[in-house]
mmCIF file with all atom_site columns, C-alpha atoms in Angstrom:
data_model
loop_
_atom_site.group_PDB
_atom_site.id
_atom_site.type_symbol
_atom_site.label_atom_id
_atom_site.label_alt_id
_atom_site.label_comp_id
_atom_site.label_asym_id
_atom_site.label_entity_id
_atom_site.label_seq_id
_atom_site.pdbx_PDB_ins_code
_atom_site.Cartn_x
_atom_site.Cartn_y
_atom_site.Cartn_z
_atom_site.occupancy
_atom_site.B_iso_or_equiv
_atom_site.pdbx_formal_charge
_atom_site.auth_seq_id
_atom_site.auth_comp_id
_atom_site.auth_asym_id
_atom_site.auth_atom_id
_atom_site.pdbx_PDB_model_num
ATOM 1   C CA . MET H 1 1   ? -20.904 5.506   1.580   1.00 81.00 ? 1   MET H CA 1
ATOM 2   C CA . SER H 1 2   ? -17.222 4.914   0.852   1.00 92.00 ? 2   SER H CA 1
ATOM 3   C CA . ARG H 1 3   ? -14.979 1.871   0.869   1.00 96.00 ? 3   ARG H CA 1
ATOM 4   C CA . MET H 1 4   ? -11.561 1.829   2.536   1.00 97.00 ? 4   MET H CA 1
ATOM 5   C CA . LEU H 1 5   ? -8.888  -0.725  1.680   1.00 98.00 ? 5   LEU H CA 1
ATOM 6   C CA . VAL H 1 6   ? -6.235  -1.208  4.361   1.00 98.00 ? 6   VAL H CA 1
ATOM 7   C CA . ILE H 1 7   ? -2.930  -2.829  3.396   1.00 98.00 ? 7   ILE H CA 1
ATOM 8   C CA . GLU H 1 8   ? -0.836  -3.981  6.360   1.00 98.00 ? 8   GLU H CA 1
ATOM 9   C CA . SER H 1 9   ? 2.776   -4.970  5.658   1.00 98.00 ? 9   SER H CA 1
ATOM 10  C CA . SER H 1 10  ? 4.592   -5.073  9.000   1.00 97.00 ? 10  SER H CA 1
ATOM 11  C CA . ALA H 1 11  ? 6.233   -8.442  9.635   1.00 96.00 ? 11  ALA H CA 1
ATOM 12  C CA . ARG H 1 12  ? 5.294   -8.030  13.305  1.00 94.00 ? 12  ARG H CA 1
ATOM 13  C CA . GLN H 1 13  ? 1.806   -8.554  14.646  1.00 93.00 ? 13  GLN H CA 1
ATOM 14  C CA . GLU H 1 14  ? 2.563   -7.541  18.253  1.00 92.00 ? 14  GLU H CA 1
ATOM 15  C CA . GLY H 1 15  ? 4.397   -4.323  19.010  1.00 92.00 ? 15  GLY H CA 1
ATOM 16  C CA . SER H 1 16  ? 4.095   -2.961  15.484  1.00 96.00 ? 16  SER H CA 1
ATOM 17  C CA . VAL H 1 17  ? 3.948   0.827   15.407  1.00 96.00 ? 17  VAL H CA 1
ATOM 18  C CA . SER H 1 18  ? 2.556   0.923   11.858  1.00 96.00 ? 18  SER H CA 1
ATOM 19  C CA . ARG H 1 19  ? -0.266  -1.407  12.903  1.00 96.00 ? 19  ARG H CA 1
ATOM 20  C CA . GLN H 1 20  ? -0.949  0.838   15.889  1.00 96.00 ? 20  GLN H CA 1
ATOM 21  C CA . LEU H 1 21  ? -1.251  3.829   13.535  1.00 97.00 ? 21  LEU H CA 1
ATOM 22  C CA . THR H 1 22  ? -3.539  1.879   11.225  1.00 97.00 ? 22  THR H CA 1
ATOM 23  C CA . ARG H 1 23  ? -5.859  0.898   14.037  1.00 96.00 ? 23  ARG H CA 1
ATOM 24  C CA . ARG H 1 24  ? -6.018  4.493   15.292  1.00 95.00 ? 24  ARG H CA 1
ATOM 25  C CA . LEU H 1 25  ? -6.777  5.823   11.810  1.00 96.00 ? 25  LEU H CA 1
ATOM 26  C CA . VAL H 1 26  ? -9.465  3.244   11.067  1.00 95.00 ? 26  VAL H CA 1
ATOM 27  C CA . ASP H 1 27  ? -11.149 3.696   14.457  1.00 94.00 ? 27  ASP H CA 1
ATOM 28  C CA . ALA H 1 28  ? -11.309 7.464   13.959  1.00 93.00 ? 28  ALA H CA 1
ATOM 29  C CA . TRP H 1 29  ? -12.524 7.049   10.381  1.00 92.00 ? 29  TRP H CA 1
ATOM 30  C CA . GLN H 1 30  ? -15.303 4.658   11.387  1.00 92.00 ? 30  GLN H CA 1
ATOM 31  C CA . ALA H 1 31  ? -16.380 6.996   14.177  1.00 91.00 ? 31  ALA H CA 1
ATOM 32  C CA . ARG H 1 32  ? -16.926 9.723   11.559  1.00 91.00 ? 32  ARG H CA 1
ATOM 33  C CA . HIS H 1 33  ? -18.131 7.479   8.721   1.00 89.00 ? 33  HIS H CA 1
ATOM 34  C CA . ALA H 1 34  ? -20.069 4.677   10.376  1.00 90.00 ? 34  ALA H CA 1
ATOM 35  C CA . ALA H 1 35  ? -21.649 3.510   7.119   1.00 91.00 ? 35  ALA H CA 1
ATOM 36  C CA . ASP H 1 36  ? -18.326 3.044   5.325   1.00 93.00 ? 36  ASP H CA 1
ATOM 37  C CA . THR H 1 37  ? -16.902 -0.394  4.595   1.00 96.00 ? 37  THR H CA 1
ATOM 38  C CA . VAL H 1 38  ? -13.333 -1.290  5.628   1.00 96.00 ? 38  VAL H CA 1
ATOM 39  C CA . VAL H 1 39  ? -11.529 -4.167  3.895   1.00 97.00 ? 39  VAL H CA 1
ATOM 40  C CA . TRP H 1 40  ? -8.274  -5.452  5.425   1.00 98.00 ? 40  TRP H CA 1
ATOM 41  C CA . ARG H 1 41  ? -5.426  -7.189  3.621   1.00 98.00 ? 41  ARG H CA 1
ATOM 42  C CA . ASP H 1 42  ? -2.552  -8.306  5.840   1.00 98.00 ? 42  ASP H CA 1
ATOM 43  C CA . LEU H 1 43  ? 0.481   -9.083  3.702   1.00 98.00 ? 43  LEU H CA 1
ATOM 44  C CA . ALA H 1 44  ? 2.332   -10.620 6.643   1.00 97.00 ? 44  ALA H CA 1
ATOM 45  C CA . ALA H 1 45  ? -0.462  -13.046 7.523   1.00 96.00 ? 45  ALA H CA 1
ATOM 46  C CA . GLN H 1 46  ? -1.244  -13.800 3.870   1.00 96.00 ? 46  GLN H CA 1
ATOM 47  C CA . PRO H 1 47  ? 1.800   -12.895 1.758   1.00 96.00 ? 47  PRO H CA 1
ATOM 48  C CA . VAL H 1 48  ? 1.421   -12.216 -1.933  1.00 96.00 ? 48  VAL H CA 1
ATOM 49  C CA . PRO H 1 49  ? 3.994   -14.211 -3.943  1.00 96.00 ? 49  PRO H CA 1
ATOM 50  C CA . HIS H 1 50  ? 6.745   -12.259 -5.609  1.00 96.00 ? 50  HIS H CA 1
ATOM 51  C CA . LEU H 1 51  ? 6.407   -11.482 -9.288  1.00 96.00 ? 51  LEU H CA 1
ATOM 52  C CA . ASP H 1 52  ? 7.313   -14.588 -11.278 1.00 96.00 ? 52  ASP H CA 1
ATOM 53  C CA . ALA H 1 53  ? 7.363   -15.976 -14.805 1.00 96.00 ? 53  ALA H CA 1
ATOM 54  C CA . ASP H 1 54  ? 3.833   -17.386 -14.510 1.00 96.00 ? 54  ASP H CA 1
ATOM 55  C CA . LEU H 1 55  ? 2.275   -13.988 -13.823 1.00 96.00 ? 55  LEU H CA 1
ATOM 56  C CA . LEU H 1 56  ? 4.380   -12.197 -16.424 1.00 95.00 ? 56  LEU H CA 1
ATOM 57  C CA . GLN H 1 57  ? 3.399   -14.770 -19.047 1.00 95.00 ? 57  GLN H CA 1
ATOM 58  C CA . ALA H 1 58  ? -0.261  -14.644 -18.001 1.00 95.00 ? 58  ALA H CA 1
ATOM 59  C CA . TRP H 1 59  ? -0.344  -10.906 -18.675 1.00 95.00 ? 59  TRP H CA 1
ATOM 60  C CA . MET H 1 60  ? 1.053   -11.346 -22.174 1.00 92.00 ? 60  MET H CA 1
ATOM 61  C CA . GLN H 1 61  ? -0.782  -14.237 -23.813 1.00 92.00 ? 61  GLN H CA 1
ATOM 62  C CA . PRO H 1 62  ? -4.419  -15.178 -24.550 1.00 92.00 ? 62  PRO H CA 1
ATOM 63  C CA . ALA H 1 63  ? -6.452  -16.683 -21.723 1.00 89.00 ? 63  ALA H CA 1
ATOM 64  C CA . ASP H 1 64  ? -7.080  -19.921 -23.613 1.00 92.00 ? 64  ASP H CA 1
ATOM 65  C CA . GLN H 1 65  ? -3.338  -20.529 -23.851 1.00 95.00 ? 65  GLN H CA 1
ATOM 66  C CA . LEU H 1 66  ? -2.569  -20.231 -20.132 1.00 95.00 ? 66  LEU H CA 1
ATOM 67  C CA . SER H 1 67  ? -1.308  -23.126 -18.067 1.00 96.00 ? 67  SER H CA 1
ATOM 68  C CA . THR H 1 68  ? -2.949  -23.874 -14.718 1.00 96.00 ? 68  THR H CA 1
ATOM 69  C CA . PRO H 1 69  ? -0.203  -22.072 -12.716 1.00 96.00 ? 69  PRO H CA 1
ATOM 70  C CA . GLN H 1 70  ? -0.506  -19.080 -15.048 1.00 97.00 ? 70  GLN H CA 1
ATOM 71  C CA . GLN H 1 71  ? -4.280  -18.999 -14.632 1.00 96.00 ? 71  GLN H CA 1
ATOM 72  C CA . GLN H 1 72  ? -3.890  -19.115 -10.857 1.00 96.00 ? 72  GLN H CA 1
ATOM 73  C CA . ALA H 1 73  ? -1.341  -16.285 -10.912 1.00 96.00 ? 73  ALA H CA 1
ATOM 74  C CA . LEU H 1 74  ? -3.621  -14.162 -13.087 1.00 96.00 ? 74  LEU H CA 1
ATOM 75  C CA . GLN H 1 75  ? -6.638  -14.829 -10.865 1.00 97.00 ? 75  GLN H CA 1
ATOM 76  C CA . ARG H 1 76  ? -4.646  -13.727 -7.816  1.00 97.00 ? 76  ARG H CA 1
ATOM 77  C CA . SER H 1 77  ? -3.646  -10.494 -9.545  1.00 97.00 ? 77  SER H CA 1
ATOM 78  C CA . ASP H 1 78  ? -7.258  -9.948  -10.638 1.00 97.00 ? 78  ASP H CA 1
ATOM 79  C CA . ARG H 1 79  ? -8.545  -10.321 -7.057  1.00 98.00 ? 79  ARG H CA 1
ATOM 80  C CA . LEU H 1 80  ? -6.029  -7.802  -5.707  1.00 98.00 ? 80  LEU H CA 1
ATOM 81  C CA . ILE H 1 81  ? -6.831  -5.319  -8.459  1.00 98.00 ? 81  ILE H CA 1
ATOM 82  C CA . GLU H 1 82  ? -10.578 -5.729  -7.869  1.00 98.00 ? 82  GLU H CA 1
ATOM 83  C CA . GLU H 1 83  ? -10.072 -4.837  -4.195  1.00 98.00 ? 83  GLU H CA 1
ATOM 84  C CA . LEU H 1 84  ? -8.114  -1.756  -5.186  1.00 98.00 ? 84  LEU H CA 1
ATOM 85  C CA . LEU H 1 85  ? -10.580 -0.652  -7.872  1.00 98.00 ? 85  LEU H CA 1
ATOM 86  C CA . ALA H 1 86  ? -13.471 -0.961  -5.406  1.00 97.00 ? 86  ALA H CA 1
ATOM 87  C CA . ALA H 1 87  ? -11.769 1.261   -2.821  1.00 97.00 ? 87  ALA H CA 1
ATOM 88  C CA . ASP H 1 88  ? -12.314 4.986   -2.490  1.00 97.00 ? 88  ASP H CA 1
ATOM 89  C CA . VAL H 1 89  ? -9.603  5.341   0.154   1.00 97.00 ? 89  VAL H CA 1
ATOM 90  C CA . LEU H 1 90  ? -6.400  3.302   0.239   1.00 98.00 ? 90  LEU H CA 1
ATOM 91  C CA . VAL H 1 91  ? -4.490  3.017   3.518   1.00 98.00 ? 91  VAL H CA 1
ATOM 92  C CA . ILE H 1 92  ? -0.976  1.610   3.314   1.00 98.00 ? 92  ILE H CA 1
ATOM 93  C CA . ALA H 1 93  ? 0.910   0.768   6.507   1.00 98.00 ? 93  ALA H CA 1
ATOM 94  C CA . ALA H 1 94  ? 4.580   0.547   5.570   1.00 97.00 ? 94  ALA H CA 1
ATOM 95  C CA . PRO H 1 95  ? 7.335   0.187   8.142   1.00 97.00 ? 95  PRO H CA 1
ATOM 96  C CA . MET H 1 96  ? 10.754  1.162   6.808   1.00 97.00 ? 96  MET H CA 1
ATOM 97  C CA . TYR H 1 97  ? 12.961  -1.873  6.297   1.00 97.00 ? 97  TYR H CA 1
ATOM 98  C CA . ASN H 1 98  ? 16.505  -1.059  5.134   1.00 95.00 ? 98  ASN H CA 1
ATOM 99  C CA . PHE H 1 99  ? 15.407  2.366   3.852   1.00 95.00 ? 99  PHE H CA 1
ATOM 100 C CA . MET H 1 100 ? 12.555  0.933   1.780   1.00 96.00 ? 100 MET H CA 1
ATOM 101 C CA . ILE H 1 101 ? 9.140   -0.731  1.977   1.00 98.00 ? 101 ILE H CA 1
ATOM 102 C CA . PRO H 1 102 ? 8.738   -4.400  3.005   1.00 97.00 ? 102 PRO H CA 1
ATOM 103 C CA . SER H 1 103 ? 9.202   -6.854  0.149   1.00 97.00 ? 103 SER H CA 1
ATOM 104 C CA . THR H 1 104 ? 5.663   -8.124  0.742   1.00 97.00 ? 104 THR H CA 1
ATOM 105 C CA . LEU H 1 105 ? 4.314   -4.666  -0.077  1.00 98.00 ? 105 LEU H CA 1
ATOM 106 C CA . LYS H 1 106 ? 6.492   -4.473  -3.186  1.00 98.00 ? 106 LYS H CA 1
ATOM 107 C CA . ALA H 1 107 ? 4.999   -7.826  -4.272  1.00 98.00 ? 107 ALA H CA 1
ATOM 108 C CA . TRP H 1 108 ? 1.481   -6.403  -3.810  1.00 98.00 ? 108 TRP H CA 1
ATOM 109 C CA . PHE H 1 109 ? 2.330   -3.415  -5.994  1.00 98.00 ? 109 PHE H CA 1
ATOM 110 C CA . ASP H 1 110 ? 3.805   -5.767  -8.615  1.00 98.00 ? 110 ASP H CA 1
ATOM 111 C CA . HIS H 1 111 ? 0.422   -7.506  -8.797  1.00 98.00 ? 111 HIS H CA 1
ATOM 112 C CA . VAL H 1 112 ? -1.739  -4.371  -9.056  1.00 98.00 ? 112 VAL H CA 1
ATOM 113 C CA . LEU H 1 113 ? 0.333   -2.215  -11.408 1.00 98.00 ? 113 LEU H CA 1
ATOM 114 C CA . ARG H 1 114 ? -0.933  -3.706  -14.653 1.00 96.00 ? 114 ARG H CA 1
ATOM 115 C CA . ALA H 1 115 ? -0.812  -2.097  -18.068 1.00 95.00 ? 115 ALA H CA 1
ATOM 116 C CA . GLY H 1 116 ? -4.261  -1.561  -19.531 1.00 94.00 ? 116 GLY H CA 1
ATOM 117 C CA . VAL H 1 117 ? -5.970  -1.987  -16.164 1.00 96.00 ? 117 VAL H CA 1
ATOM 118 C CA . THR H 1 118 ? -4.509  0.397   -13.576 1.00 98.00 ? 118 THR H CA 1
ATOM 119 C CA . PHE H 1 119 ? -2.353  2.390   -16.017 1.00 97.00 ? 119 PHE H CA 1
ATOM 120 C CA . ARG H 1 120 ? -1.875  2.656   -19.752 1.00 96.00 ? 120 ARG H CA 1
ATOM 121 C CA . TYR H 1 121 ? 0.683   3.983   -22.162 1.00 93.00 ? 121 TYR H CA 1
ATOM 122 C CA . GLY H 1 122 ? -0.569  6.798   -24.379 1.00 89.00 ? 122 GLY H CA 1
ATOM 123 C CA . ALA H 1 123 ? 0.860   9.333   -26.778 1.00 89.00 ? 123 ALA H CA 1
ATOM 124 C CA . ASN H 1 124 ? 2.223   11.338  -23.858 1.00 89.00 ? 124 ASN H CA 1
ATOM 125 C CA . GLY H 1 125 ? 3.585   8.408   -21.879 1.00 91.00 ? 125 GLY H CA 1
ATOM 126 C CA . PRO H 1 126 ? 2.090   6.470   -18.958 1.00 92.00 ? 126 PRO H CA 1
ATOM 127 C CA . GLU H 1 127 ? -1.306  7.501   -17.632 1.00 95.00 ? 127 GLU H CA 1
ATOM 128 C CA . GLY H 1 128 ? -2.802  6.348   -14.316 1.00 96.00 ? 128 GLY H CA 1
ATOM 129 C CA . LEU H 1 129 ? -6.352  4.989   -14.517 1.00 96.00 ? 129 LEU H CA 1
ATOM 130 C CA . LEU H 1 130 ? -7.339  5.100   -10.838 1.00 97.00 ? 130 LEU H CA 1
ATOM 131 C CA . ARG H 1 131 ? -8.443  8.714   -10.708 1.00 92.00 ? 131 ARG H CA 1
ATOM 132 C CA . GLY H 1 132 ? -10.462 10.112  -7.819  1.00 94.00 ? 132 GLY H CA 1
ATOM 133 C CA . LYS H 1 133 ? -8.992  7.891   -5.130  1.00 97.00 ? 133 LYS H CA 1
ATOM 134 C CA . ARG H 1 134 ? -7.249  9.048   -1.986  1.00 97.00 ? 134 ARG H CA 1
ATOM 135 C CA . ALA H 1 135 ? -4.359  7.332   -0.193  1.00 98.00 ? 135 ALA H CA 1
ATOM 136 C CA . VAL H 1 136 ? -2.974  7.584   3.326   1.00 98.00 ? 136 VAL H CA 1
ATOM 137 C CA . VAL H 1 137 ? 0.459   6.095   3.957   1.00 98.00 ? 137 VAL H CA 1
ATOM 138 C CA . LEU H 1 138 ? 1.486   5.304   7.541   1.00 98.00 ? 138 LEU H CA 1
ATOM 139 C CA . THR H 1 139 ? 5.149   4.587   8.153   1.00 98.00 ? 139 THR H CA 1
ATOM 140 C CA . ALA H 1 140 ? 7.220   3.590   11.175  1.00 97.00 ? 140 ALA H CA 1
ATOM 141 C CA . ARG H 1 141 ? 10.953  4.266   11.045  1.00 96.00 ? 141 ARG H CA 1
ATOM 142 C CA . GLY H 1 142 ? 13.816  3.537   13.364  1.00 96.00 ? 142 GLY H CA 1
ATOM 143 C CA . GLY H 1 143 ? 15.620  6.777   12.505  1.00 94.00 ? 143 GLY H CA 1
ATOM 144 C CA . ILE H 1 144 ? 14.595  10.237  11.356  1.00 95.00 ? 144 ILE H CA 1
ATOM 145 C CA . TYR H 1 145 ? 14.466  10.573  7.584   1.00 94.00 ? 145 TYR H CA 1
ATOM 146 C CA . ALA H 1 146 ? 11.478  12.668  6.479   1.00 94.00 ? 146 ALA H CA 1
ATOM 147 C CA . GLY H 1 147 ? 12.444  15.382  4.033   1.00 91.00 ? 147 GLY H CA 1
ATOM 148 C CA . GLY H 1 148 ? 16.055  14.216  3.787   1.00 93.00 ? 148 GLY H CA 1
ATOM 149 C CA . PRO H 1 149 ? 18.046  12.506  1.030   1.00 92.00 ? 149 PRO H CA 1
ATOM 150 C CA . GLN H 1 150 ? 17.772  9.099   2.716   1.00 92.00 ? 150 GLN H CA 1
ATOM 151 C CA . ASP H 1 151 ? 13.973  9.125   2.580   1.00 95.00 ? 151 ASP H CA 1
ATOM 152 C CA . LEU H 1 152 ? 13.736  6.858   -0.438  1.00 95.00 ? 152 LEU H CA 1
ATOM 153 C CA . GLN H 1 153 ? 10.566  5.305   0.890   1.00 97.00 ? 153 GLN H CA 1
ATOM 154 C CA . GLU H 1 154 ? 8.199   8.256   0.539   1.00 97.00 ? 154 GLU H CA 1
ATOM 155 C CA . ALA H 1 155 ? 9.436   9.237   -2.920  1.00 96.00 ? 155 ALA H CA 1
ATOM 156 C CA . TYR H 1 156 ? 9.076   5.653   -4.129  1.00 98.00 ? 156 TYR H CA 1
ATOM 157 C CA . LEU H 1 157 ? 5.538   5.241   -2.795  1.00 98.00 ? 157 LEU H CA 1
ATOM 158 C CA . ARG H 1 158 ? 4.479   8.600   -4.234  1.00 97.00 ? 158 ARG H CA 1
ATOM 159 C CA . GLN H 1 159 ? 5.824   7.479   -7.618  1.00 97.00 ? 159 GLN H CA 1
ATOM 160 C CA . LEU H 1 160 ? 3.994   4.140   -7.523  1.00 98.00 ? 160 LEU H CA 1
ATOM 161 C CA . LEU H 1 161 ? 0.700   5.713   -6.498  1.00 98.00 ? 161 LEU H CA 1
ATOM 162 C CA . ALA H 1 162 ? 0.953   8.562   -9.015  1.00 97.00 ? 162 ALA H CA 1
ATOM 163 C CA . PHE H 1 163 ? 1.747   6.039   -11.745 1.00 97.00 ? 163 PHE H CA 1
ATOM 164 C CA . ILE H 1 164 ? -1.703  4.488   -11.303 1.00 98.00 ? 164 ILE H CA 1
ATOM 165 C CA . GLY H 1 165 ? -3.421  7.859   -10.935 1.00 97.00 ? 165 GLY H CA 1
ATOM 166 C CA . ILE H 1 166 ? -3.552  8.370   -7.158  1.00 98.00 ? 166 ILE H CA 1
ATOM 167 C CA . HIS H 1 167 ? -2.233  11.863  -6.503  1.00 97.00 ? 167 HIS H CA 1
ATOM 168 C CA . GLN H 1 168 ? -4.058  12.792  -3.301  1.00 97.00 ? 168 GLN H CA 1
ATOM 169 C CA . VAL H 1 169 ? -1.683  11.150  -0.811  1.00 98.00 ? 169 VAL H CA 1
ATOM 170 C CA . ASP H 1 170 ? -1.102  11.961  2.864   1.00 97.00 ? 170 ASP H CA 1
ATOM 171 C CA . PHE H 1 171 ? 1.987   10.607  4.624   1.00 98.00 ? 171 PHE H CA 1
ATOM 172 C CA . VAL H 1 172 ? 2.213   10.137  8.382   1.00 97.00 ? 172 VAL H CA 1
ATOM 173 C CA . HIS H 1 173 ? 5.656   9.136   9.669   1.00 97.00 ? 173 HIS H CA 1
ATOM 174 C CA . ALA H 1 174 ? 6.328   7.785   13.159  1.00 97.00 ? 174 ALA H CA 1
ATOM 175 C CA . GLU H 1 175 ? 10.068  8.376   13.210  1.00 95.00 ? 175 GLU H CA 1
ATOM 176 C CA . GLY H 1 176 ? 12.819  7.750   15.744  1.00 93.00 ? 176 GLY H CA 1
ATOM 177 C CA . GLN H 1 177 ? 11.383  4.433   16.897  1.00 95.00 ? 177 GLN H CA 1
ATOM 178 C CA . SER H 1 178 ? 14.858  2.908   17.458  1.00 93.00 ? 178 SER H CA 1
ATOM 179 C CA . LEU H 1 179 ? 16.417  5.992   19.036  1.00 92.00 ? 179 LEU H CA 1
ATOM 180 C CA . GLY H 1 180 ? 15.185  5.469   22.589  1.00 91.00 ? 180 GLY H CA 1
ATOM 181 C CA . GLN H 1 181 ? 13.286  7.915   24.757  1.00 94.00 ? 181 GLN H CA 1
ATOM 182 C CA . PRO H 1 182 ? 12.294  10.689  24.476  1.00 96.00 ? 182 PRO H CA 1
ATOM 183 C CA . LEU H 1 183 ? 12.686  10.612  20.670  1.00 92.00 ? 183 LEU H CA 1
ATOM 184 C CA . GLN H 1 184 ? 10.671  7.429   20.278  1.00 92.00 ? 184 GLN H CA 1
ATOM 185 C CA . GLN H 1 185 ? 7.653   8.846   22.093  1.00 95.00 ? 185 GLN H CA 1
ATOM 186 C CA . GLU H 1 186 ? 8.032   12.221  20.406  1.00 94.00 ? 186 GLU H CA 1
ATOM 187 C CA . GLY H 1 187 ? 7.937   10.528  16.991  1.00 94.00 ? 187 GLY H CA 1
ATOM 188 C CA . LEU H 1 188 ? 4.846   8.533   17.886  1.00 93.00 ? 188 LEU H CA 1
ATOM 189 C CA . ASP H 1 189 ? 3.068   11.549  19.401  1.00 91.00 ? 189 ASP H CA 1
ATOM 190 C CA . LYS H 1 190 ? 3.774   13.607  16.293  1.00 94.00 ? 190 LYS H CA 1
ATOM 191 C CA . ALA H 1 191 ? 2.344   10.861  14.074  1.00 93.00 ? 191 ALA H CA 1
ATOM 192 C CA . LEU H 1 192 ? -0.767  10.522  16.224  1.00 93.00 ? 192 LEU H CA 1
ATOM 193 C CA . GLY H 1 193 ? -1.277  14.281  16.049  1.00 92.00 ? 193 GLY H CA 1
ATOM 194 C CA . GLN H 1 194 ? -1.070  14.162  12.273  1.00 92.00 ? 194 GLN H CA 1
ATOM 195 C CA . LEU H 1 195 ? -3.587  11.322  12.215  1.00 91.00 ? 195 LEU H CA 1
ATOM 196 C CA . ALA H 1 196 ? -6.014  13.344  14.288  1.00 88.00 ? 196 ALA H CA 1
ATOM 197 C CA . ALA H 1 197 ? -5.773  16.198  11.794  1.00 86.00 ? 197 ALA H CA 1
ATOM 198 C CA . LEU H 1 198 ? -6.646  14.036  8.800   1.00 83.00 ? 198 LEU H CA 1
ATOM 199 C CA . GLY H 1 199 ? -10.188 14.542  7.546   1.00 63.00 ? 199 GLY H CA 1
#
């Protein structure tokens, strides 16, 4: 039995293409793996605060010296990391906003990339500690960017995930969603086809 962690980051609840992809992926996954557990974290409904001085300080000083706000910031980071550590499969739904991921998703990564917990620095540089996990990244994009120089989003997410040791990553892009028909439907159909091919 495996555990899947789903991270939603679209600001929209209704009409969100990335949420549509997530629902399709999870439904298909549960049909094949009925005993698996799926945990949802919606960063639009429950945003994670941006990285601040309280969390930075909490990472760097002894627990008995933390102020109440610092303790609360550290506990929040701990909870998010515990969810990630418990997951075998990580699903990230990331619409493209201004060529990049939503700021809410960046804030989540800022909470879970922690030295000594999800990565460490060794003699040969940084080493990811979350080995053996798989990630699926679902994106929705207004234009068509995959494989081109303007696709900063995929390269950035691959870097973040590799940094914590997640190297098995599948990307599914629903592109052309602001280009009108038929490109909008073609982009969605292509993404749904890729989803169906995922094991």
